[in-house]
Coordinates of C-alpha atoms in Angstrom, one line a residue:
Chain A
M28 CA -31.7 81.6 14.1
P29 CA -33.2 82.8 16.8
T30 CA -36.7 84.2 17.8
I31 CA -37.0 87.4 20.2
H32 CA -40.0 89.6 20.5
W33 CA -40.2 93.1 20.2
R34 CA -43.7 93.7 22.5
E35 CA -45.7 91.2 20.8
Q36 CA -44.2 91.3 17.8
A37 CA -42.0 87.7 16.7
I38 CA -38.7 88.5 15.3
E39 CA -36.5 86.7 13.7
A40 CA -32.8 87.3 13.9
P41 CA -29.3 85.5 12.9
T42 CA -27.3 84.1 15.4
G43 CA -24.7 86.8 16.7
Q44 CA -26.9 89.9 15.4
S45 CA -27.3 92.4 18.2
A46 CA -30.7 93.4 19.5
L47 CA -30.3 96.5 18.1
D48 CA -29.5 96.0 14.6
A49 CA -32.5 93.2 14.9
L50 CA -35.1 95.5 16.5
L51 CA -33.9 98.3 13.3
N52 CA -34.3 95.6 10.8
A53 CA -38.4 94.4 11.4
G54 CA -38.9 98.4 11.6
V55 CA -38.6 99.2 14.6
V56 CA -37.5 102.9 15.6
I57 CA -34.8 102.6 18.6
P58 CA -32.7 105.5 18.8
N59 CA -28.8 105.1 18.5
A60 CA -26.2 106.5 18.2
C61 CA -22.5 104.5 19.5
R62 CA -23.4 101.3 19.0
A63 CA -21.0 100.3 21.5
G64 CA -22.7 100.4 24.6
A65 CA -21.3 104.0 25.8
C66 CA -24.0 106.9 25.1
Q67 CA -27.2 104.4 26.0
S68 CA -29.2 105.8 23.7
C69 CA -30.5 102.2 23.1
L70 CA -32.1 101.2 26.4
V71 CA -34.7 98.8 26.1
R72 CA -35.6 96.8 28.8
A73 CA -36.0 93.1 29.0
S74 CA -38.8 90.6 30.6
A75 CA -37.8 87.9 29.5
G76 CA -34.0 86.1 28.0
E77 CA -30.9 86.2 28.6
L78 CA -28.7 89.2 29.7
P79 CA -24.5 89.4 29.3
P80 CA -23.2 91.6 31.9
Q81 CA -22.0 93.5 29.1
A82 CA -25.0 94.5 27.9
Q83 CA -26.3 95.8 30.9
A84 CA -22.3 97.3 32.2
G85 CA -22.8 101.3 32.9
L86 CA -26.1 100.9 34.4
R87 CA -27.2 101.8 37.2
D88 CA -28.1 98.9 40.2
D89 CA -31.9 99.9 39.7
Q90 CA -31.7 99.7 35.9
R91 CA -30.6 96.6 36.3
A92 CA -33.1 95.3 38.8
R93 CA -35.6 96.3 36.2
G94 CA -33.9 94.5 33.4
E95 CA -33.0 97.2 31.5
V96 CA -30.8 96.5 29.1
L97 CA -28.9 98.1 26.1
A98 CA -29.5 96.4 22.9
C99 CA -26.6 97.5 20.9
R100 CA -24.9 95.0 23.1
L101 CA -27.0 92.4 23.4
P102 CA -26.6 89.3 21.3
V103 CA -29.7 88.0 20.1
N104 CA -31.1 84.5 21.6
D105 CA -34.7 82.4 22.0
G106 CA -37.2 83.7 24.0
L107 CA -35.8 87.3 24.6
H108 CA -38.9 89.6 25.7
L109 CA -38.1 93.5 25.0
E110 CA -40.0 96.2 25.1
P111 CA -39.6 99.9 25.6
A112 CA -37.7 101.2 28.6
G113 CA -40.4 102.6 30.3
P114 CA -41.9 105.7 31.4
L115 CA -38.7 106.5 34.0
S116 CA -36.7 107.1 30.8
I117 CA -38.9 109.0 28.8
A118 CA -39.6 111.8 29.6
G119 CA -41.4 114.7 27.7
E120 CA -39.9 118.0 25.5
L121 CA -37.4 120.0 25.9
I122 CA -37.9 123.9 23.9
L123 CA -35.3 125.6 23.0
T124 CA -35.5 128.8 24.5
R125 CA -31.8 130.5 23.9
R126 CA -28.8 130.0 22.0
V127 CA -25.1 132.0 22.5
L128 CA -22.7 131.2 20.4
P129 CA -19.4 131.7 22.7
T130 CA -16.9 130.9 19.4
D131 CA -17.7 129.7 15.7
S132 CA -17.6 126.0 17.0
V133 CA -19.6 125.5 20.1
A134 CA -23.3 126.6 20.9
V135 CA -24.1 127.2 24.9
L136 CA -28.3 126.0 24.9
H137 CA -30.9 127.0 27.5
L138 CA -33.8 124.5 26.8
L139 CA -36.8 124.5 29.0
P140 CA -37.5 121.1 30.5
P141 CA -40.5 119.3 31.2
P142 CA -42.3 119.0 34.1
G143 CA -40.9 116.6 36.7
L144 CA -37.7 116.7 34.9
R145 CA -34.6 118.3 37.0
P146 CA -31.1 116.1 35.9
L147 CA -28.2 116.5 38.1
A148 CA -25.3 118.9 37.1
G149 CA -22.8 116.5 35.4
Q150 CA -25.9 113.9 34.3
L151 CA -26.6 113.0 30.7
L152 CA -30.1 113.8 28.4
H153 CA -30.6 112.3 25.3
L154 CA -31.7 114.9 22.8
I155 CA -33.6 113.2 20.0
R156 CA -34.8 114.7 16.7
E157 CA -38.5 113.9 15.5
D158 CA -36.8 111.5 13.1
G159 CA -35.7 109.9 16.0
L160 CA -32.0 110.6 15.5
S161 CA -30.8 111.1 19.1
R162 CA -27.4 112.3 20.9
P163 CA -26.4 112.7 24.1
Y164 CA -25.3 116.0 26.2
S165 CA -23.9 116.9 30.1
V166 CA -25.9 119.2 32.1
A167 CA -24.5 122.0 32.9
S168 CA -27.0 123.4 35.0
L169 CA -28.5 122.8 38.6
P170 CA -31.5 121.0 39.4
D171 CA -33.3 123.9 40.8
D172 CA -32.5 126.8 37.7
T173 CA -35.5 126.9 35.2
L174 CA -33.9 126.5 32.1
I175 CA -31.6 123.6 31.3
E176 CA -28.0 124.0 30.0
L177 CA -26.0 121.7 27.6
H178 CA -23.2 122.9 25.5
V179 CA -22.9 121.7 21.8
R180 CA -19.6 121.3 19.7
Q181 CA -20.7 122.0 16.1
V182 CA -19.0 119.0 14.4
P183 CA -18.5 119.7 10.7
G184 CA -21.4 118.1 8.7
G185 CA -22.8 116.7 12.0
R186 CA -26.4 116.0 11.7
M187 CA -27.6 116.2 15.1
S188 CA -25.5 118.7 16.3
T189 CA -26.2 121.4 12.9
T190 CA -29.5 120.9 14.3
L191 CA -28.5 122.3 17.7
C192 CA -25.7 124.8 16.4
D193 CA -27.6 125.8 13.6
T194 CA -31.0 125.2 12.2
A195 CA -33.3 124.5 14.6
P196 CA -35.5 128.0 15.6
I197 CA -36.2 129.5 19.1
G198 CA -38.8 127.9 20.3
A199 CA -37.9 124.1 18.6
R200 CA -39.0 120.9 20.3
F201 CA -36.8 118.1 20.9
G202 CA -38.0 114.6 22.7
V203 CA -35.8 113.7 25.6
R204 CA -34.8 110.6 27.5
G205 CA -32.7 110.7 30.8
P206 CA -31.4 111.6 33.0
F207 CA -28.5 109.2 32.9
G208 CA -25.1 108.5 34.8
D209 CA -23.4 109.0 37.9
C210 CA -21.0 111.7 37.0
T211 CA -22.4 114.1 40.0
L212 CA -21.3 115.0 43.2
R213 CA -21.8 113.1 46.1
D214 CA -23.5 114.0 49.2
G215 CA -22.0 114.6 52.3
E216 CA -18.4 115.2 50.8
Q217 CA -18.2 119.3 51.4
D218 CA -14.8 118.3 52.8
R219 CA -13.2 116.1 50.0
P220 CA -10.8 118.3 46.9
L221 CA -12.7 117.7 43.8
L222 CA -11.3 118.2 40.7
L223 CA -12.6 118.6 37.3
V224 CA -11.3 118.5 33.8
G225 CA -13.1 119.2 31.2
V226 CA -11.6 119.5 27.4
G227 CA -13.1 121.1 24.3
T228 CA -17.6 120.7 25.3
G229 CA -16.4 118.3 27.8
L230 CA -16.5 121.9 30.1
A231 CA -20.0 121.8 30.3
P232 CA -20.8 119.0 32.9
M233 CA -17.6 120.1 35.3
L234 CA -19.0 123.5 35.1
G235 CA -22.2 122.2 36.4
L236 CA -20.2 120.5 38.9
A237 CA -17.9 123.6 40.0
R238 CA -21.5 125.7 40.6
D239 CA -23.0 122.6 42.2
A240 CA -20.3 122.3 44.5
Y241 CA -20.2 126.0 44.8
A242 CA -24.1 126.2 46.0
R243 CA -23.7 123.9 47.9
G244 CA -20.7 125.3 49.9
W245 CA -18.2 123.2 49.5
R246 CA -15.5 123.1 52.4
A247 CA -12.7 121.6 50.7
P248 CA -10.2 123.0 47.5
V249 CA -11.9 122.6 44.3
T250 CA -10.0 123.1 40.9
L251 CA -11.7 123.0 38.0
I252 CA -9.1 122.7 34.9
Q253 CA -10.2 124.3 31.2
A254 CA -8.5 122.6 28.6
G255 CA -8.8 123.1 24.9
L256 CA -6.5 123.1 21.6
N257 CA -6.0 126.7 21.7
E258 CA -7.4 129.4 23.2
A259 CA -10.1 130.3 20.8
A260 CA -11.4 126.9 21.9
L261 CA -11.1 127.9 25.4
Y262 CA -15.0 129.1 25.4
Q263 CA -16.7 131.1 28.1
P264 CA -20.1 130.8 29.0
E265 CA -22.6 133.3 31.2
A266 CA -22.0 130.7 33.7
L267 CA -18.3 130.6 34.4
T268 CA -17.7 133.6 34.3
A269 CA -20.4 134.4 37.2
L270 CA -19.2 131.5 39.0
T271 CA -15.8 132.9 38.6
A272 CA -16.4 136.3 39.7
A273 CA -18.4 135.2 42.6
W274 CA -16.0 132.4 44.0
P275 CA -12.6 134.1 44.0
G276 CA -11.5 130.7 46.0
L277 CA -12.0 128.4 42.7
D278 CA -8.5 127.4 41.2
W279 CA -9.8 127.6 38.0
R280 CA -6.9 126.7 35.8
R281 CA -7.2 127.1 31.6
V282 CA -4.9 125.2 30.1
V283 CA -4.2 125.4 25.8
L284 CA -1.8 122.8 23.9
Q285 CA -1.1 125.0 21.0
A286 CA 0.9 128.6 22.1
P287 CA 0.0 131.5 22.2
A288 CA -1.7 132.1 25.5
S289 CA -2.2 135.0 27.1
D290 CA -1.9 135.5 30.8
G291 CA -3.0 132.8 33.3
V292 CA -3.7 131.0 30.3
E293 CA -1.5 127.9 30.3
V294 CA 0.3 125.8 27.3
G295 CA 1.1 122.2 27.8
D296 CA -0.5 118.7 28.3
V297 CA -3.8 118.8 30.1
V298 CA -2.7 115.8 31.0
E299 CA 0.2 117.3 32.8
A300 CA -1.5 119.8 34.5
A301 CA -4.3 117.6 35.9
K302 CA -1.4 115.5 37.5
T303 CA -0.2 118.5 39.2
S304 CA -3.4 119.0 40.1
Y305 CA -4.0 115.7 41.9
A306 CA -0.5 115.9 43.3
A307 CA -1.5 118.9 44.9
A308 CA -4.9 116.9 46.4
P309 CA -4.5 112.8 46.5
S310 CA -7.8 112.8 48.1
A311 CA -9.6 114.6 45.5
R312 CA -12.6 112.7 43.8
V313 CA -12.0 113.4 40.2
Y314 CA -14.0 114.0 37.3
L315 CA -13.5 114.3 33.8
C316 CA -14.8 115.0 30.8
G317 CA -14.0 115.2 26.6
D318 CA -13.1 113.1 23.4
A319 CA -12.6 109.9 24.4
A320 CA -9.1 109.7 23.5
V321 CA -7.4 112.5 25.9
V322 CA -10.6 111.2 28.6
N323 CA -9.2 107.6 28.5
R324 CA -5.2 109.4 28.6
L325 CA -6.3 111.7 31.7
R326 CA -8.0 108.7 33.5
R327 CA -4.6 105.9 32.9
A328 CA -2.4 109.2 34.5
L329 CA -4.1 109.7 37.3
F330 CA -5.1 105.7 38.6
L331 CA -1.1 105.3 38.0
A332 CA -0.9 108.4 40.2
G333 CA -2.8 106.8 42.4
A334 CA -6.0 107.9 42.3
S335 CA -8.8 104.8 42.9
L336 CA -11.0 103.8 39.7
A337 CA -13.8 104.2 42.2
A338 CA -13.0 107.8 42.9
L339 CA -12.3 108.7 39.3
H340 CA -15.3 109.8 37.0
A341 CA -14.8 109.8 33.4
D342 CA -17.6 110.5 31.3
P343 CA -15.9 110.1 27.4
F344 CA -17.7 111.5 23.9
T345 CA -17.8 108.5 22.0
P346 CA -18.0 109.0 18.3
T347 CA -21.1 108.4 16.7
A348 CA -21.9 106.4 13.9
Chain B
M1 CA -9.2 75.7 56.6
A2 CA -10.5 79.0 55.0
S3 CA -9.0 79.6 51.4
L4 CA -6.4 82.2 51.4
Y5 CA -9.2 84.1 49.1
E6 CA -11.9 83.9 52.7
R7 CA -8.4 84.7 55.0
L8 CA -7.0 87.6 52.3
G9 CA -10.9 89.3 53.0
G10 CA -12.6 88.2 50.1
E11 CA -14.2 90.2 47.5
A12 CA -13.3 93.6 49.0
A13 CA -10.0 92.7 49.3
V14 CA -9.6 91.4 45.8
N15 CA -11.0 94.7 44.5
V16 CA -7.9 96.3 47.1
A17 CA -5.8 94.1 45.4
V18 CA -6.6 94.4 41.9
E19 CA -6.4 97.8 41.9
R20 CA -3.1 97.8 43.0
F21 CA -2.3 94.8 40.9
Y22 CA -3.5 96.8 37.7
R23 CA -1.3 99.9 38.7
R24 CA 2.0 97.8 39.5
M25 CA 1.5 96.2 36.0
L26 CA 0.7 99.5 34.5
G27 CA 3.7 101.4 35.2
D28 CA 6.2 98.0 34.6
E29 CA 7.3 99.1 30.9
R30 CA 8.2 95.2 30.2
V31 CA 4.0 94.6 30.6
A32 CA 2.5 98.1 30.1
D33 CA 2.6 97.9 26.1
Y34 CA 0.1 95.2 26.2
F35 CA -2.7 97.8 28.1
D36 CA -2.4 100.7 25.5
G37 CA -5.6 101.3 24.0
V38 CA -7.3 98.8 26.3
D39 CA -10.5 99.5 27.9
M40 CA -9.6 99.9 31.4
D41 CA -13.3 98.9 33.5
R42 CA -13.1 95.4 31.4
Q43 CA -9.4 94.7 31.8
M44 CA -10.4 95.2 35.6
A45 CA -12.8 92.8 35.4
K46 CA -10.4 90.2 33.9
Q47 CA -8.5 91.0 36.6
K48 CA -10.5 91.0 39.2
A49 CA -12.0 87.3 37.8
F50 CA -7.9 86.2 37.9
L51 CA -6.9 87.2 41.3
T52 CA -10.1 85.4 42.6
M53 CA -9.3 82.3 40.6
V54 CA -5.4 82.4 41.8
F55 CA -6.5 83.6 45.6
G56 CA -9.1 80.3 45.8
G57 CA -12.0 82.3 45.3
P58 CA -15.1 81.3 43.4
A59 CA -13.7 80.3 40.2
N60 CA -15.8 81.4 37.1
Y61 CA -12.5 81.8 34.9
S62 CA -10.2 78.2 33.8
G63 CA -7.6 77.9 31.6
K64 CA -9.0 77.9 28.4
D65 CA -10.5 82.0 29.2
M66 CA -6.5 82.5 29.6
R67 CA -5.9 80.8 26.7
A68 CA -8.1 82.4 24.6
A69 CA -7.4 85.6 26.2
H70 CA -4.1 85.9 25.9
A71 CA -3.9 83.7 22.0
H72 CA -3.8 87.6 20.7
L73 CA -0.9 88.8 22.5
V74 CA 1.3 85.9 22.1
T75 CA 1.5 86.7 18.6
R76 CA 2.6 90.2 19.9
G77 CA 5.2 88.5 21.4
L78 CA 4.1 87.2 24.5
N79 CA 7.1 85.1 26.7
D80 CA 7.6 83.6 30.2
G81 CA 9.3 87.0 31.2
H82 CA 6.2 88.6 31.1
V83 CA 4.3 86.1 32.8
D84 CA 7.1 86.1 35.5
A85 CA 6.4 90.3 35.8
V86 CA 3.1 89.5 36.2
I87 CA 3.3 87.0 39.2
E88 CA 6.3 89.1 41.0
H89 CA 3.9 92.2 40.7
L90 CA 0.8 89.3 42.2
G91 CA 3.3 88.5 45.0
G92 CA 4.2 92.3 45.9
V93 CA 0.5 93.2 46.5
L94 CA 0.2 90.1 48.2
K95 CA 2.7 91.2 50.8
E96 CA 1.4 94.7 50.6
L97 CA -1.6 93.3 52.0
G98 CA -0.1 91.4 54.4
A99 CA -0.3 88.0 53.2
A100 CA 2.5 85.4 54.7
D101 CA 5.2 84.1 52.4
A102 CA 3.1 80.3 52.5
D103 CA 0.4 81.7 51.0
I104 CA 2.3 83.7 48.6
A105 CA 4.2 81.3 46.8
E106 CA 0.4 79.2 46.9
V107 CA -0.6 81.8 44.2
A108 CA 2.6 81.8 42.8
A109 CA 1.6 78.3 42.2
I110 CA -1.9 78.4 40.9
A111 CA -0.8 81.7 38.4
N112 CA 2.4 79.0 37.1
S113 CA -0.5 76.2 36.2
V114 CA -1.8 78.5 33.5
R115 CA 1.1 80.0 32.1
D116 CA 1.2 77.6 29.4
H117 CA -2.2 78.5 28.7
V118 CA -1.3 82.1 28.7
L119 CA 1.8 81.5 26.6
S120 CA -0.6 78.8 24.0
R121 CA 1.6 76.0 24.9

């Protein structure tokens, strides 16, 4: 049976078990959610041991260089020494400052960040409840904003979303890790078109990117597609109202799968809508966010339409265990 | 003589080729169904390893890997026709990238050499 180490503690674990399960079984508190290498909740650092590529998939080069690794994708192996991912990823506490409920099932949260935490629009933050429960959310605000904006869909029976959408009082504190991810605008690309597609609360990072593009004085066309099951699902956060009013040049499309729809709202498949916008600007950098099934369909369709995977940034929501 | 891998331009060329190759495969109804529900990033990584191998680059992919990787597809009916489609698309991509006919034939021969592994024979 392989032996791994968490700091000074030796832990025996059966061959084939993930380091995450081994640590949890030994009573170590490790935030975790998807257990599939997507959410990066279980990020730890390895000071020794074998790290297969899949255990570092999706991490930035600097994270890999520090030995950061996803415990859920890391099989235990003799000589593995693990420790917390370090002060770089533990960012402190967020204070819930304001909560707006644009629909029954979505909350727009504004949170006061700790000093030094200035996530870019489109990056991920992990909110950690006091019992260790952790979930990732995408940032809709800009680094210079006083408050960080996150959008949360209330999942029936969802533990974290019920806390955030309903039961947590204003003033509640949450641990935060991050920011993570490269679903962000690239410097010096103001002349490159953008295609931003947000399904459901996948709108949050897309709204953030659109606001960022406006703030940077984007010169090339920018299309923001907001999609949902029906018109009631097309929530409109205040920042979106403000942005579309300030930026008439923004191509803002709203697409719903189910009729009826008011004027200005299209009925159809978001994949087809994205394809028409992509065809009009095939040099665009593309950003996609929403439920994994539709994001993966979008990604495949736009790849087939000619988009390079290097210019296709997908941020799929993966179900949590 | 430099390997085809080097002559094509090494890893940078494989990165271009793998996207074009994968796009052709996904767009070909003869084989596209086998890619349904497959994680695109992982699939691209495997195809990059495969192209590196058939272009004669640094090999860390073997016939044994090919056998294990495709065994579950053989139970779903993977056959010689599908392997032919793969080799056809490989040739098409190489032609686009300006490879000589002799090189394309060489790549086809290497790809053919793992045919029995892919089809679990």
